[in-house]
Amino acid sequence: MKILVVAAEAVPFAKTGGLADVAGVLPKVLADLGHEVRVVMPRYWGVDRRALAPVGGPLGVPMGIIGTQWGAVLEGRLPGSDVPVWFIDHEQYFGRKHPYNEADGTGYPDNDNRFVFLSRAALEAAKMLDFRPDVVHVHDWHTAAAPIFLNTVYAHDPFFAGTASVLTIHNLQYQGQFFSGLMDVLGVGWAHFNHLELAHHDQVNLLKGGLYHATLINAVSPTYAREIRTPEFGYGLEGVVRDRAWALRGILNGVDYEDWNPAVDPHLPAHFDVGRMDGKAVCKAELQFEVGLPVRADVPVIGMVTRLVHQKGIDVLLDALPEVLGWDVQVVLLGSGERWAHEAIERLGTQGRRNFAYRLGYDDGLAHRIEAGSDLYVMPSRFEPCGLNQIYSLRYGTPPIVHAVGGLHDTVDNYDAAHGTGTGFKFHHLSPGALRDTIGWAVHTWFERKADFAALVERGMRQRFTWDHSARAYLRLYEDAIRRVRG
Ligand code: ADP
Ligand code: GLC
């Protein structure tokens, strides 16, 4: 199969969240399974042009009333593979440090044009470089315009005859909703500005258009695929999702166990695995030392690594923490994100407690050391399309405490003391009280039922959520999409 993956971010070139992990790893696994894959993403400021080779000529991208915008394609490779990455080079749109926003978090005012450009440039690049995709796989609102283009301006283009499209929803809250004048830039015709396709509350909604036009759709976990049919999780698009329920699947992300393996992880001061857990105690002591907590083996460390945004339930955590910190536990939090959250965490941190440590920033090494050195991990997300950290926690022997939504529900089994089953601790209604009680249950288990806790840890460590498994599910989805397009 020829597969064109189009995304706004991909590791290791640009990352703001789990989308980058998926876009940077899935293509390699697909290639290993024998398919021809190209990744298309912007060349942001941080990607060094000198390491890339120009391919093809100047790339002309029709942008409606703005006129044709000219860019170029620079080719690189996904590290550790032969998978070509086609970086769309356009200094004015993409020569910036952050993919979506200024340093203070405000979105760039031209994000509409930037990502419409990316979506169309990907298709024009495929034509210019004569890569005839069987399937175009796009991710989230940033690239959702590509399926719209395939069904409209390229509908009769012989080059894309038989090309199917798949849209993956990593997060339905971000929709790419803009002033209706964007229709004139898209250039697909105002007839498509209707309530089934692109119009949403009198604005253009790119994700909605993508959901309508993609041959098939998937969300990044089976539970999230069900949840987004409801108003609570659909953020206004639940109707569109329901209309296309027959075309919607749930495919859990895999994790990269080469990067997240406590037996060999280079970020750790000591290594461990099932059957040889001594190294975990060393990781715990070193973590306590690193973040300035009293070095004690006889107290449970509760860890958390996250983007500090409303989605992640930070406000609920901060409401529960004062009481939790009154117990004999230690909490270590690493995160970066919205200012209100930074401020609230700093307020809590300056209240003279010795058992709360936090770091505000992005630190991959510390993220690994928190996973390894903690006894428990907490993830009170309001919604979680898939979530990666709870899966890392399982592998690192750090049972996760999770709100049972989306991928958290699908990857963590609730602890059952009577039957000796489960891999973590779940609660069903998000509130400070429920979170506190569940942390209490986990902490109690840690203190009072040492053998049961060790067995729980071991069950979690034996779980595997591999990319190989997920990639095969994507291949079935692609095949299905292609069959539908080709009748
Ligand atoms: P999301 O994509 O919604 O942020 P995921 O759980 O899918 O959630 O992915 C988050 C990824 O980002 C994980 O790999 C996690 O370790 C990483 N991460 C998030 N915040 C930080 C941080 N402050 N420092 C280091 N890594 C972080
Ligand atoms: C989004 C979701 C997260 C998911 C990631 C990768 O960022 O918030 O739950 O794991 O995408 O699919």
Short mmCIF file of C-alpha atoms and ligand atoms in Angstrom, two decimals:
data_model
loop_
_atom_site.label_atom_id
_atom_site.label_comp_id
_atom_site.label_asym_id
_atom_site.label_seq_id
_atom_site.Cartn_x
_atom_site.Cartn_y
_atom_site.Cartn_z
CA MET A 1 0.00 0.00 0.00
CA LYS A 2 1.11 3.57 -0.63
CA ILE A 3 0.32 5.65 2.43
CA LEU A 4 0.65 9.42 2.78
CA VAL A 5 0.64 10.47 6.45
CA VAL A 6 0.02 14.18 6.98
CA ALA A 7 0.38 15.79 10.42
CA ALA A 8 1.25 19.09 12.05
CA GLU A 9 3.83 17.47 14.34
CA ALA A 10 5.90 14.30 14.47
CA VAL A 11 8.71 13.15 16.75
CA PRO A 12 11.57 13.92 16.80
CA PHE A 13 11.05 17.05 14.70
CA ALA A 14 8.22 18.79 16.54
CA LYS A 15 6.15 17.71 19.53
CA THR A 16 3.52 19.31 21.71
CA GLY A 17 1.70 16.11 22.67
CA GLY A 18 0.95 12.49 21.92
CA LEU A 19 -0.06 13.27 18.31
CA ALA A 20 3.64 13.70 17.54
CA ASP A 21 4.40 10.26 18.97
CA VAL A 22 1.78 8.66 16.76
CA ALA A 23 2.78 10.54 13.59
CA GLY A 24 6.48 9.80 14.15
CA VAL A 25 6.24 6.12 15.06
CA LEU A 26 3.27 4.59 13.21
CA PRO A 27 4.81 5.29 9.76
CA LYS A 28 7.96 3.37 10.70
CA VAL A 29 5.96 0.35 11.82
CA LEU A 30 3.85 0.47 8.64
CA ALA A 31 7.06 0.56 6.61
CA ASP A 32 8.41 -2.44 8.57
CA LEU A 33 5.24 -4.29 7.64
CA GLY A 34 6.14 -3.76 3.99
CA HIS A 35 4.27 -0.63 2.97
CA GLU A 36 5.44 2.50 1.19
CA VAL A 37 4.98 5.45 3.50
CA ARG A 38 5.66 9.18 3.20
CA VAL A 39 5.21 11.62 6.06
CA VAL A 40 4.34 15.24 5.29
CA MET A 41 4.77 17.95 7.94
CA PRO A 42 5.82 21.59 8.11
CA ARG A 43 9.46 22.57 8.31
CA TYR A 44 9.32 24.65 11.47
CA TRP A 45 12.12 26.94 12.53
CA GLY A 46 13.72 24.22 14.67
CA VAL A 47 14.25 21.78 11.81
CA ASP A 48 17.64 22.44 10.25
CA ARG A 49 17.39 22.93 6.47
CA ARG A 50 20.99 21.87 5.98
CA ALA A 51 20.20 18.31 7.02
CA LEU A 52 17.52 18.05 4.32
CA ALA A 53 17.58 17.66 0.53
CA PRO A 54 15.29 19.65 -1.76
CA VAL A 55 13.16 17.39 -3.95
CA GLY A 56 11.08 18.39 -6.98
CA GLY A 57 10.77 21.99 -8.10
CA PRO A 58 8.95 24.93 -6.56
CA LEU A 59 5.66 23.82 -5.02
CA GLY A 60 2.66 25.91 -6.08
CA VAL A 61 -0.30 25.63 -3.72
CA PRO A 62 -3.62 27.22 -4.77
CA MET A 63 -5.04 29.25 -1.89
CA GLY A 64 -8.26 30.70 -3.33
CA ILE A 65 -8.45 34.47 -3.14
CA ILE A 66 -4.96 34.68 -1.62
CA GLY A 67 -3.66 33.25 -4.88
CA THR A 68 -1.05 30.55 -5.36
CA GLN A 69 1.44 30.32 -2.50
CA TRP A 70 4.88 28.99 -3.36
CA GLY A 71 6.81 26.66 -1.14
CA ALA A 72 9.26 23.80 -1.49
CA VAL A 73 9.63 20.22 -0.35
CA LEU A 74 12.71 19.26 1.65
CA GLU A 75 13.28 15.57 2.23
CA GLY A 76 14.54 13.97 5.42
CA ARG A 77 14.05 10.61 7.10
CA LEU A 78 12.38 9.38 10.26
CA PRO A 79 15.37 8.43 12.43
CA GLY A 80 16.19 4.74 12.49
CA SER A 81 14.24 4.09 9.29
CA ASP A 82 14.11 4.70 5.56
CA VAL A 83 10.77 6.47 5.76
CA PRO A 84 11.00 9.77 3.85
CA VAL A 85 9.65 12.87 5.53
CA TRP A 86 8.58 15.62 3.18
CA PHE A 87 8.96 18.88 5.02
CA ILE A 88 6.84 21.64 3.55
CA ASP A 89 9.09 24.66 3.50
CA HIS A 90 7.34 28.03 3.61
CA GLU A 91 9.15 30.58 5.70
CA GLN A 92 6.23 32.93 6.22
CA TYR A 93 3.84 30.23 7.47
CA PHE A 94 6.13 27.77 9.20
CA GLY A 95 9.42 29.49 10.06
CA ARG A 96 8.33 29.74 13.69
CA LYS A 97 9.46 28.18 16.94
CA HIS A 98 6.17 26.68 18.06
CA PRO A 99 3.73 24.85 15.77
CA TYR A 100 0.57 26.65 16.91
CA ASN A 101 1.20 29.55 19.24
CA GLU A 102 3.36 32.36 20.54
CA ALA A 103 5.54 31.85 23.59
CA ASP A 104 2.75 33.19 25.83
CA GLY A 105 0.29 30.59 24.54
CA THR A 106 -1.85 32.72 22.22
CA GLY A 107 -2.56 31.03 18.92
CA TYR A 108 -1.05 32.55 15.77
CA PRO A 109 -3.64 34.71 13.99
CA ASP A 110 -3.01 32.98 10.66
CA ASN A 111 -3.43 29.37 11.82
CA ASP A 112 -6.37 29.03 9.43
CA ASN A 113 -4.30 29.79 6.34
CA ARG A 114 -1.24 27.93 7.63
CA PHE A 115 -3.01 24.61 8.02
CA VAL A 116 -5.21 24.91 4.96
CA PHE A 117 -1.93 25.46 3.15
CA LEU A 118 -0.33 22.39 4.77
CA SER A 119 -3.31 20.19 3.88
CA ARG A 120 -3.29 21.23 0.25
CA ALA A 121 0.52 21.31 -0.03
CA ALA A 122 0.63 17.65 1.04
CA LEU A 123 -1.57 16.65 -1.90
CA GLU A 124 0.29 18.91 -4.34
CA ALA A 125 3.62 17.48 -3.11
CA ALA A 126 2.39 13.94 -3.73
CA LYS A 127 1.50 14.96 -7.29
CA MET A 128 4.75 16.78 -7.91
CA LEU A 129 6.78 13.82 -6.63
CA ASP A 130 4.54 11.29 -8.38
CA PHE A 131 3.57 9.42 -5.22
CA ARG A 132 0.06 8.15 -5.90
CA PRO A 133 -1.34 7.33 -2.46
CA ASP A 134 -3.82 4.53 -1.92
CA VAL A 135 -4.70 6.28 1.31
CA VAL A 136 -4.10 9.72 2.75
CA HIS A 137 -4.02 9.51 6.55
CA VAL A 138 -4.57 12.85 8.31
CA HIS A 139 -4.63 13.77 12.01
CA ASP A 140 -6.79 16.24 13.92
CA TRP A 141 -8.11 19.56 12.60
CA HIS A 142 -4.75 20.80 11.31
CA THR A 143 -4.83 18.45 8.34
CA ALA A 144 -8.56 17.75 8.17
CA ALA A 145 -8.87 19.89 5.04
CA ALA A 146 -7.06 17.28 2.94
CA PRO A 147 -10.07 14.90 2.77
CA ILE A 148 -12.24 17.92 1.91
CA PHE A 149 -9.92 18.78 -0.99
CA LEU A 150 -9.85 15.16 -2.21
CA ASN A 151 -13.63 15.11 -2.45
CA THR A 152 -13.97 18.51 -4.09
CA VAL A 153 -11.17 20.15 -6.06
CA TYR A 154 -9.45 16.81 -6.76
CA ALA A 155 -12.64 14.76 -7.20
CA HIS A 156 -12.05 14.42 -10.92
CA ASP A 157 -8.27 14.51 -10.87
CA PRO A 158 -7.10 11.18 -12.35
CA PHE A 159 -4.01 11.32 -10.13
CA PHE A 160 -6.13 10.78 -7.02
CA ALA A 161 -8.62 8.39 -8.62
CA GLY A 162 -9.10 5.59 -6.10
CA THR A 163 -7.36 7.45 -3.25
CA ALA A 164 -9.12 6.94 0.10
CA SER A 165 -8.74 9.12 3.18
CA VAL A 166 -8.64 8.34 6.88
CA LEU A 167 -8.97 10.97 9.61
CA THR A 168 -7.71 10.17 13.09
CA ILE A 169 -9.22 12.08 16.00
CA HIS A 170 -6.66 12.63 18.75
CA ASN A 171 -8.66 15.34 20.42
CA LEU A 172 -12.12 16.55 19.44
CA GLN A 173 -11.92 19.66 21.58
CA TYR A 174 -9.63 21.40 19.10
CA GLN A 175 -11.62 21.88 15.91
CA GLY A 176 -10.06 24.56 13.76
CA GLN A 177 -13.05 26.88 13.76
CA PHE A 178 -12.57 30.16 11.88
CA PHE A 179 -14.28 33.13 10.24
CA SER A 180 -16.46 32.00 7.33
CA GLY A 181 -14.32 34.00 4.89
CA LEU A 182 -11.91 31.06 5.02
CA MET A 183 -14.24 29.45 2.44
CA ASP A 184 -12.72 31.82 -0.13
CA VAL A 185 -9.23 30.60 0.74
CA LEU A 186 -10.22 26.93 0.65
CA GLY A 187 -11.64 27.54 -2.81
CA VAL A 188 -13.92 24.50 -2.72
CA GLY A 189 -17.06 26.54 -3.36
CA TRP A 190 -19.58 28.06 -0.96
CA ALA A 191 -21.99 25.21 -1.66
CA HIS A 192 -19.99 23.25 0.91
CA PHE A 193 -20.66 25.89 3.56
CA ASN A 194 -23.69 24.07 4.95
CA HIS A 195 -24.52 22.55 8.29
CA LEU A 196 -23.66 19.02 7.30
CA GLU A 197 -20.20 19.84 5.97
CA LEU A 198 -18.12 22.89 6.88
CA ALA A 199 -20.46 25.38 8.56
CA HIS A 200 -20.73 25.38 12.33
CA HIS A 201 -22.38 28.29 14.14
CA ASP A 202 -21.80 30.46 11.04
CA GLN A 203 -18.11 29.74 11.06
CA VAL A 204 -15.95 27.33 9.10
CA ASN A 205 -15.11 24.24 11.14
CA LEU A 206 -12.30 22.30 9.49
CA LEU A 207 -12.58 19.24 11.71
CA LYS A 208 -16.29 18.99 10.98
CA GLY A 209 -15.56 19.15 7.26
CA GLY A 210 -12.93 16.46 7.63
CA LEU A 211 -15.27 14.23 9.61
CA TYR A 212 -17.85 14.58 6.86
CA HIS A 213 -15.48 14.02 3.95
CA ALA A 214 -12.97 11.42 5.16
CA THR A 215 -13.68 7.96 3.79
CA LEU A 216 -13.28 6.49 7.28
CA ILE A 217 -12.56 7.93 10.70
CA ASN A 218 -11.01 6.64 13.87
CA ALA A 219 -10.52 7.83 17.42
CA VAL A 220 -7.46 6.77 19.39
CA SER A 221 -9.30 4.40 21.72
CA PRO A 222 -12.51 2.38 21.49
CA THR A 223 -14.04 4.09 24.52
CA TYR A 224 -13.29 7.60 23.20
CA ALA A 225 -14.88 6.56 19.88
CA ARG A 226 -18.09 5.89 21.83
CA GLU A 227 -17.84 8.89 24.14
CA ILE A 228 -17.61 11.47 21.36
CA ARG A 229 -21.15 10.61 20.26
CA THR A 230 -22.37 12.34 23.44
CA PRO A 231 -22.59 16.08 24.21
CA GLU A 232 -20.28 15.68 27.22
CA PHE A 233 -17.34 14.60 25.05
CA GLY A 234 -18.40 15.77 21.59
CA TYR A 235 -17.77 19.49 22.10
CA GLY A 236 -20.62 20.33 19.73
CA LEU A 237 -19.62 17.84 17.04
CA GLU A 238 -21.44 14.85 18.58
CA GLY A 239 -24.16 15.13 15.91
CA VAL A 240 -21.66 14.85 13.05
CA VAL A 241 -19.94 12.00 14.82
CA ARG A 242 -23.26 10.19 15.28
CA ASP A 243 -24.15 10.71 11.62
CA ARG A 244 -20.93 9.00 10.68
CA ALA A 245 -20.94 6.39 13.44
CA TRP A 246 -20.84 3.61 10.85
CA ALA A 247 -17.56 5.01 9.52
CA LEU A 248 -15.95 5.45 12.95
CA ARG A 249 -13.57 2.98 14.63
CA GLY A 250 -11.51 3.07 17.80
CA ILE A 251 -7.84 2.09 17.55
CA LEU A 252 -5.68 2.32 20.64
CA ASN A 253 -2.26 3.90 20.20
CA GLY A 254 0.80 1.80 20.78
CA VAL A 255 3.76 2.93 22.81
CA ASP A 256 7.38 2.90 21.84
CA TYR A 257 8.86 0.29 24.18
CA GLU A 258 12.35 1.01 22.88
CA ASP A 259 12.09 4.48 24.36
CA TRP A 260 10.11 3.39 27.44
CA ASN A 261 11.78 0.28 28.83
CA PRO A 262 12.93 0.37 32.47
CA ALA A 263 15.39 -2.47 31.82
CA VAL A 264 17.57 -0.28 29.57
CA ASP A 265 16.27 3.33 29.84
CA PRO A 266 19.34 5.62 29.62
CA HIS A 267 17.56 8.35 31.62
CA LEU A 268 17.49 6.17 34.75
CA PRO A 269 20.13 5.85 37.49
CA ALA A 270 19.38 2.10 37.77
CA HIS A 271 17.47 -0.49 35.78
CA PHE A 272 14.78 -2.99 36.69
CA ASP A 273 12.20 -5.34 35.28
CA VAL A 274 9.83 -8.07 36.41
CA GLY A 275 11.73 -10.39 38.74
CA ARG A 276 14.54 -7.93 39.46
CA MET A 277 12.97 -4.90 41.05
CA ASP A 278 15.87 -3.65 43.20
CA GLY A 279 16.69 -0.95 40.67
CA LYS A 280 13.30 0.65 41.20
CA ALA A 281 14.16 1.44 44.82
CA VAL A 282 17.33 3.18 43.61
CA CYS A 283 15.28 5.16 41.06
CA LYS A 284 12.91 6.20 43.84
CA ALA A 285 15.67 7.42 46.17
CA GLU A 286 17.40 9.28 43.33
CA LEU A 287 14.13 10.89 42.26
CA GLN A 288 13.41 12.05 45.81
CA PHE A 289 16.90 13.52 45.96
CA GLU A 290 16.64 15.15 42.50
CA VAL A 291 13.38 16.97 43.25
CA GLY A 292 14.26 17.84 46.85
CA LEU A 293 11.95 15.49 48.73
CA PRO A 294 13.11 13.68 51.90
CA VAL A 295 14.79 10.44 50.77
CA ARG A 296 12.59 7.79 52.37
CA ALA A 297 11.75 4.29 51.22
CA ASP A 298 8.85 3.96 53.66
CA VAL A 299 6.55 6.54 52.07
CA PRO A 300 4.73 6.18 48.72
CA VAL A 301 5.67 8.63 45.97
CA ILE A 302 2.80 9.67 43.70
CA GLY A 303 3.92 11.02 40.32
CA MET A 304 2.34 13.00 37.51
CA VAL A 305 3.67 14.29 34.16
CA THR A 306 1.32 16.33 32.04
CA ARG A 307 0.37 19.24 29.90
CA LEU A 308 -1.19 21.67 32.36
CA VAL A 309 -4.55 22.21 30.69
CA HIS A 310 -8.20 21.87 31.71
CA GLN A 311 -8.45 18.50 29.89
CA LYS A 312 -6.05 16.90 32.35
CA GLY A 313 -8.16 17.65 35.44
CA ILE A 314 -5.45 19.75 37.09
CA ASP A 315 -8.04 21.88 38.88
CA VAL A 316 -9.61 18.76 40.40
CA LEU A 317 -6.20 17.49 41.45
CA LEU A 318 -5.32 20.81 43.05
CA ASP A 319 -8.59 20.70 45.02
CA ALA A 320 -7.83 17.19 46.27
CA LEU A 321 -4.13 17.70 47.00
CA PRO A 322 -4.23 19.71 50.24
CA GLU A 323 -5.97 16.80 51.97
CA VAL A 324 -3.82 14.14 50.31
CA LEU A 325 -0.67 16.01 51.31
CA GLY A 326 -1.86 15.81 54.91
CA TRP A 327 -1.15 12.06 54.77
CA ASP A 328 2.25 10.41 54.87
CA VAL A 329 2.79 10.49 51.08
CA GLN A 330 4.99 12.42 48.67
CA VAL A 331 3.76 13.99 45.45
CA VAL A 332 5.95 14.98 42.49
CA LEU A 333 4.48 16.82 39.55
CA LEU A 334 6.09 17.79 36.23
CA GLY A 335 4.11 19.87 33.79
CA SER A 336 3.87 22.88 31.57
CA GLY A 337 0.96 24.68 30.04
CA GLU A 338 -1.56 27.31 30.95
CA ARG A 339 -0.72 30.16 33.27
CA TRP A 340 -3.59 29.65 35.76
CA ALA A 341 -2.30 26.14 36.42
CA HIS A 342 1.31 27.29 36.88
CA GLU A 343 0.15 29.90 39.37
CA ALA A 344 -2.07 27.53 41.33
CA ILE A 345 0.72 24.97 41.60
CA GLU A 346 3.19 27.59 42.76
CA ARG A 347 0.71 28.77 45.41
CA LEU A 348 0.37 25.23 46.71
CA GLY A 349 4.13 24.76 46.57
CA THR A 350 4.90 27.78 48.70
CA GLN A 351 2.78 26.67 51.64
CA GLY A 352 5.73 25.13 53.43
CA ARG A 353 5.00 21.43 52.84
CA ARG A 354 7.96 19.10 52.65
CA ASN A 355 6.10 16.39 50.71
CA PHE A 356 5.16 18.24 47.52
CA ALA A 357 7.69 18.80 44.72
CA TYR A 358 6.96 20.27 41.32
CA ARG A 359 8.81 21.33 38.18
CA LEU A 360 7.17 23.65 35.67
CA GLY A 361 8.59 22.98 32.25
CA TYR A 362 9.10 20.26 29.69
CA ASP A 363 11.76 17.71 30.66
CA ASP A 364 11.82 14.35 28.92
CA GLY A 365 14.52 12.86 31.17
CA LEU A 366 12.69 13.83 34.36
CA ALA A 367 9.47 12.42 32.87
CA HIS A 368 11.21 9.03 32.60
CA ARG A 369 12.63 9.30 36.12
CA ILE A 370 9.22 10.15 37.58
CA GLU A 371 7.67 7.13 35.87
CA ALA A 372 10.43 4.92 37.27
CA GLY A 373 10.86 6.43 40.73
CA SER A 374 7.21 6.80 41.73
CA ASP A 375 5.11 4.12 43.45
CA LEU A 376 1.84 5.38 42.02
CA TYR A 377 0.90 7.59 39.10
CA VAL A 378 -2.16 9.84 38.90
CA MET A 379 -4.16 10.85 35.82
CA PRO A 380 -7.48 12.54 36.64
CA SER A 381 -8.18 13.62 33.03
CA ARG A 382 -11.67 15.00 32.24
CA PHE A 383 -11.40 13.23 28.93
CA GLU A 384 -8.46 11.29 27.52
CA PRO A 385 -8.64 10.16 23.90
CA CYS A 386 -5.86 7.65 24.51
CA GLY A 387 -3.18 8.82 26.92
CA LEU A 388 0.35 7.50 26.97
CA ASN A 389 1.61 8.14 30.47
CA GLN A 390 -0.65 5.58 32.12
CA ILE A 391 0.76 2.99 29.71
CA TYR A 392 4.33 4.03 30.51
CA SER A 393 3.41 3.78 34.20
CA LEU A 394 2.24 0.21 33.81
CA ARG A 395 5.53 -0.74 32.18
CA TYR A 396 7.54 1.09 34.88
CA GLY A 397 5.85 -0.71 37.77
CA THR A 398 3.94 2.38 38.87
CA PRO A 399 0.23 1.52 39.07
CA PRO A 400 -1.89 4.32 37.61
CA ILE A 401 -4.80 5.97 39.42
CA VAL A 402 -7.15 7.08 36.62
CA HIS A 403 -10.51 8.59 35.80
CA ALA A 404 -12.16 5.79 33.82
CA VAL A 405 -12.60 7.63 30.51
CA GLY A 406 -11.33 7.11 26.96
CA GLY A 407 -8.00 5.34 26.67
CA LEU A 408 -7.57 5.37 30.45
CA HIS A 409 -10.58 3.09 30.69
CA ASP A 410 -9.32 0.85 27.90
CA THR A 411 -5.76 0.37 29.17
CA VAL A 412 -6.15 0.10 32.95
CA ASP A 413 -7.97 -2.75 34.72
CA ASN A 414 -9.39 -1.90 38.10
CA TYR A 415 -7.68 -3.55 41.07
CA ASP A 416 -9.79 -6.27 42.64
CA ALA A 417 -8.38 -7.34 45.99
CA ALA A 418 -10.71 -10.32 46.34
CA HIS A 419 -9.77 -11.90 43.03
CA GLY A 420 -6.19 -10.68 42.78
CA THR A 421 -6.75 -9.01 39.41
CA GLY A 422 -6.29 -5.56 37.92
CA THR A 423 -3.43 -3.22 37.06
CA GLY A 424 -4.45 0.12 38.59
CA PHE A 425 -7.06 2.12 40.47
CA LYS A 426 -10.09 3.61 38.72
CA PHE A 427 -12.85 6.04 39.62
CA HIS A 428 -15.88 6.89 37.53
CA HIS A 429 -17.04 10.37 38.48
CA LEU A 430 -14.48 13.12 38.42
CA SER A 431 -14.55 15.13 41.63
CA PRO A 432 -11.95 16.08 44.24
CA GLY A 433 -13.63 13.70 46.69
CA ALA A 434 -13.60 10.72 44.33
CA LEU A 435 -9.99 11.42 43.39
CA ARG A 436 -8.94 11.75 47.04
CA ASP A 437 -10.72 8.53 47.98
CA THR A 438 -9.14 6.59 45.13
CA ILE A 439 -5.68 7.90 45.96
CA GLY A 440 -6.48 6.88 49.56
CA TRP A 441 -7.40 3.37 48.45
CA ALA A 442 -4.17 3.06 46.46
CA VAL A 443 -2.03 4.45 49.27
CA HIS A 444 -3.69 2.12 51.77
CA THR A 445 -2.98 -0.84 49.50
CA TRP A 446 0.66 0.25 49.25
CA PHE A 447 1.05 0.48 53.03
CA GLU A 448 -1.07 -2.42 54.21
CA ARG A 449 -1.06 -5.09 51.49
CA LYS A 450 2.54 -5.22 50.33
CA ALA A 451 2.31 -8.62 48.63
CA ASP A 452 -0.91 -7.71 46.80
CA PHE A 453 0.63 -4.43 45.69
CA ALA A 454 3.72 -6.22 44.33
CA ALA A 455 1.48 -8.58 42.38
CA LEU A 456 -0.48 -5.62 41.01
CA VAL A 457 2.78 -4.00 39.89
CA GLU A 458 3.89 -7.18 38.18
CA ARG A 459 0.61 -7.62 36.29
CA GLY A 460 0.92 -4.07 34.98
CA MET A 461 4.54 -4.54 33.93
CA ARG A 462 3.61 -7.58 31.87
CA GLN A 463 1.03 -5.67 29.81
CA ARG A 464 2.03 -4.70 26.27
CA PHE A 465 0.40 -2.10 24.03
CA THR A 466 2.56 -2.50 20.97
CA TRP A 467 2.64 -0.44 17.82
CA ASP A 468 2.77 -3.59 15.81
CA HIS A 469 -0.72 -4.46 17.02
CA SER A 470 -2.06 -0.93 16.39
CA ALA A 471 -0.45 -0.69 12.96
CA ARG A 472 -2.19 -3.87 11.86
CA ALA A 473 -5.50 -2.36 12.95
CA TYR A 474 -4.71 0.76 10.88
CA LEU A 475 -3.91 -1.41 7.87
CA ARG A 476 -7.31 -3.07 8.14
CA LEU A 477 -8.88 0.38 8.36
CA TYR A 478 -6.98 1.56 5.25
CA GLU A 479 -8.01 -1.55 3.32
CA ASP A 480 -11.60 -1.01 4.28
CA ALA A 481 -11.43 2.65 3.20
CA ILE A 482 -9.86 1.75 -0.13
CA ARG A 483 -12.55 -0.86 -0.80
CA ARG A 484 -15.23 1.74 -0.14
CA VAL A 485 -13.69 4.27 -2.51
CA ARG A 486 -13.11 1.74 -5.27
CA GLY A 487 -16.50 0.10 -4.86
P1 ADP B 1 -1.44 14.56 25.40
O1 ADP B 1 -1.04 14.27 24.01
O2 ADP B 1 -2.90 14.89 25.55
O3 ADP B 1 -0.58 15.57 26.07
P2 ADP B 1 -0.49 11.87 26.01
O4 ADP B 1 -0.53 11.14 27.31
O5 ADP B 1 -0.96 11.17 24.82
O6 ADP B 1 -1.28 13.22 26.27
O7 ADP B 1 1.00 12.28 25.66
C1 ADP B 1 1.75 13.13 26.45
C2 ADP B 1 3.21 12.95 26.09
O8 ADP B 1 3.91 14.14 26.40
C3 ADP B 1 3.88 11.87 26.88
O9 ADP B 1 4.91 11.31 26.08
C4 ADP B 1 4.44 12.64 28.08
O10 ADP B 1 5.52 12.00 28.72
C5 ADP B 1 4.85 13.91 27.44
N1 ADP B 1 4.83 15.08 28.33
C6 ADP B 1 3.77 15.86 28.65
N2 ADP B 1 4.13 16.88 29.45
C7 ADP B 1 5.46 16.75 29.65
C8 ADP B 1 6.44 17.51 30.38
N3 ADP B 1 6.11 18.60 31.07
N4 ADP B 1 7.72 17.09 30.34
C9 ADP B 1 8.04 15.98 29.65
N5 ADP B 1 7.19 15.23 28.95
C10 ADP B 1 5.91 15.61 28.94
C1 GLC B 2 -4.10 13.70 22.15
C2 GLC B 2 -4.85 13.16 23.37
C3 GLC B 2 -4.15 12.00 24.03
C4 GLC B 2 -3.64 11.01 23.00
C5 GLC B 2 -2.78 11.72 21.98
C6 GLC B 2 -2.24 10.77 20.91
O1 GLC B 2 -3.12 14.60 22.50
O2 GLC B 2 -5.08 14.18 24.30
O3 GLC B 2 -5.04 11.35 24.90
O4 GLC B 2 -2.89 10.00 23.64
O5 GLC B 2 -3.54 12.69 21.34
O6 GLC B 2 -3.25 10.13 20.20
#
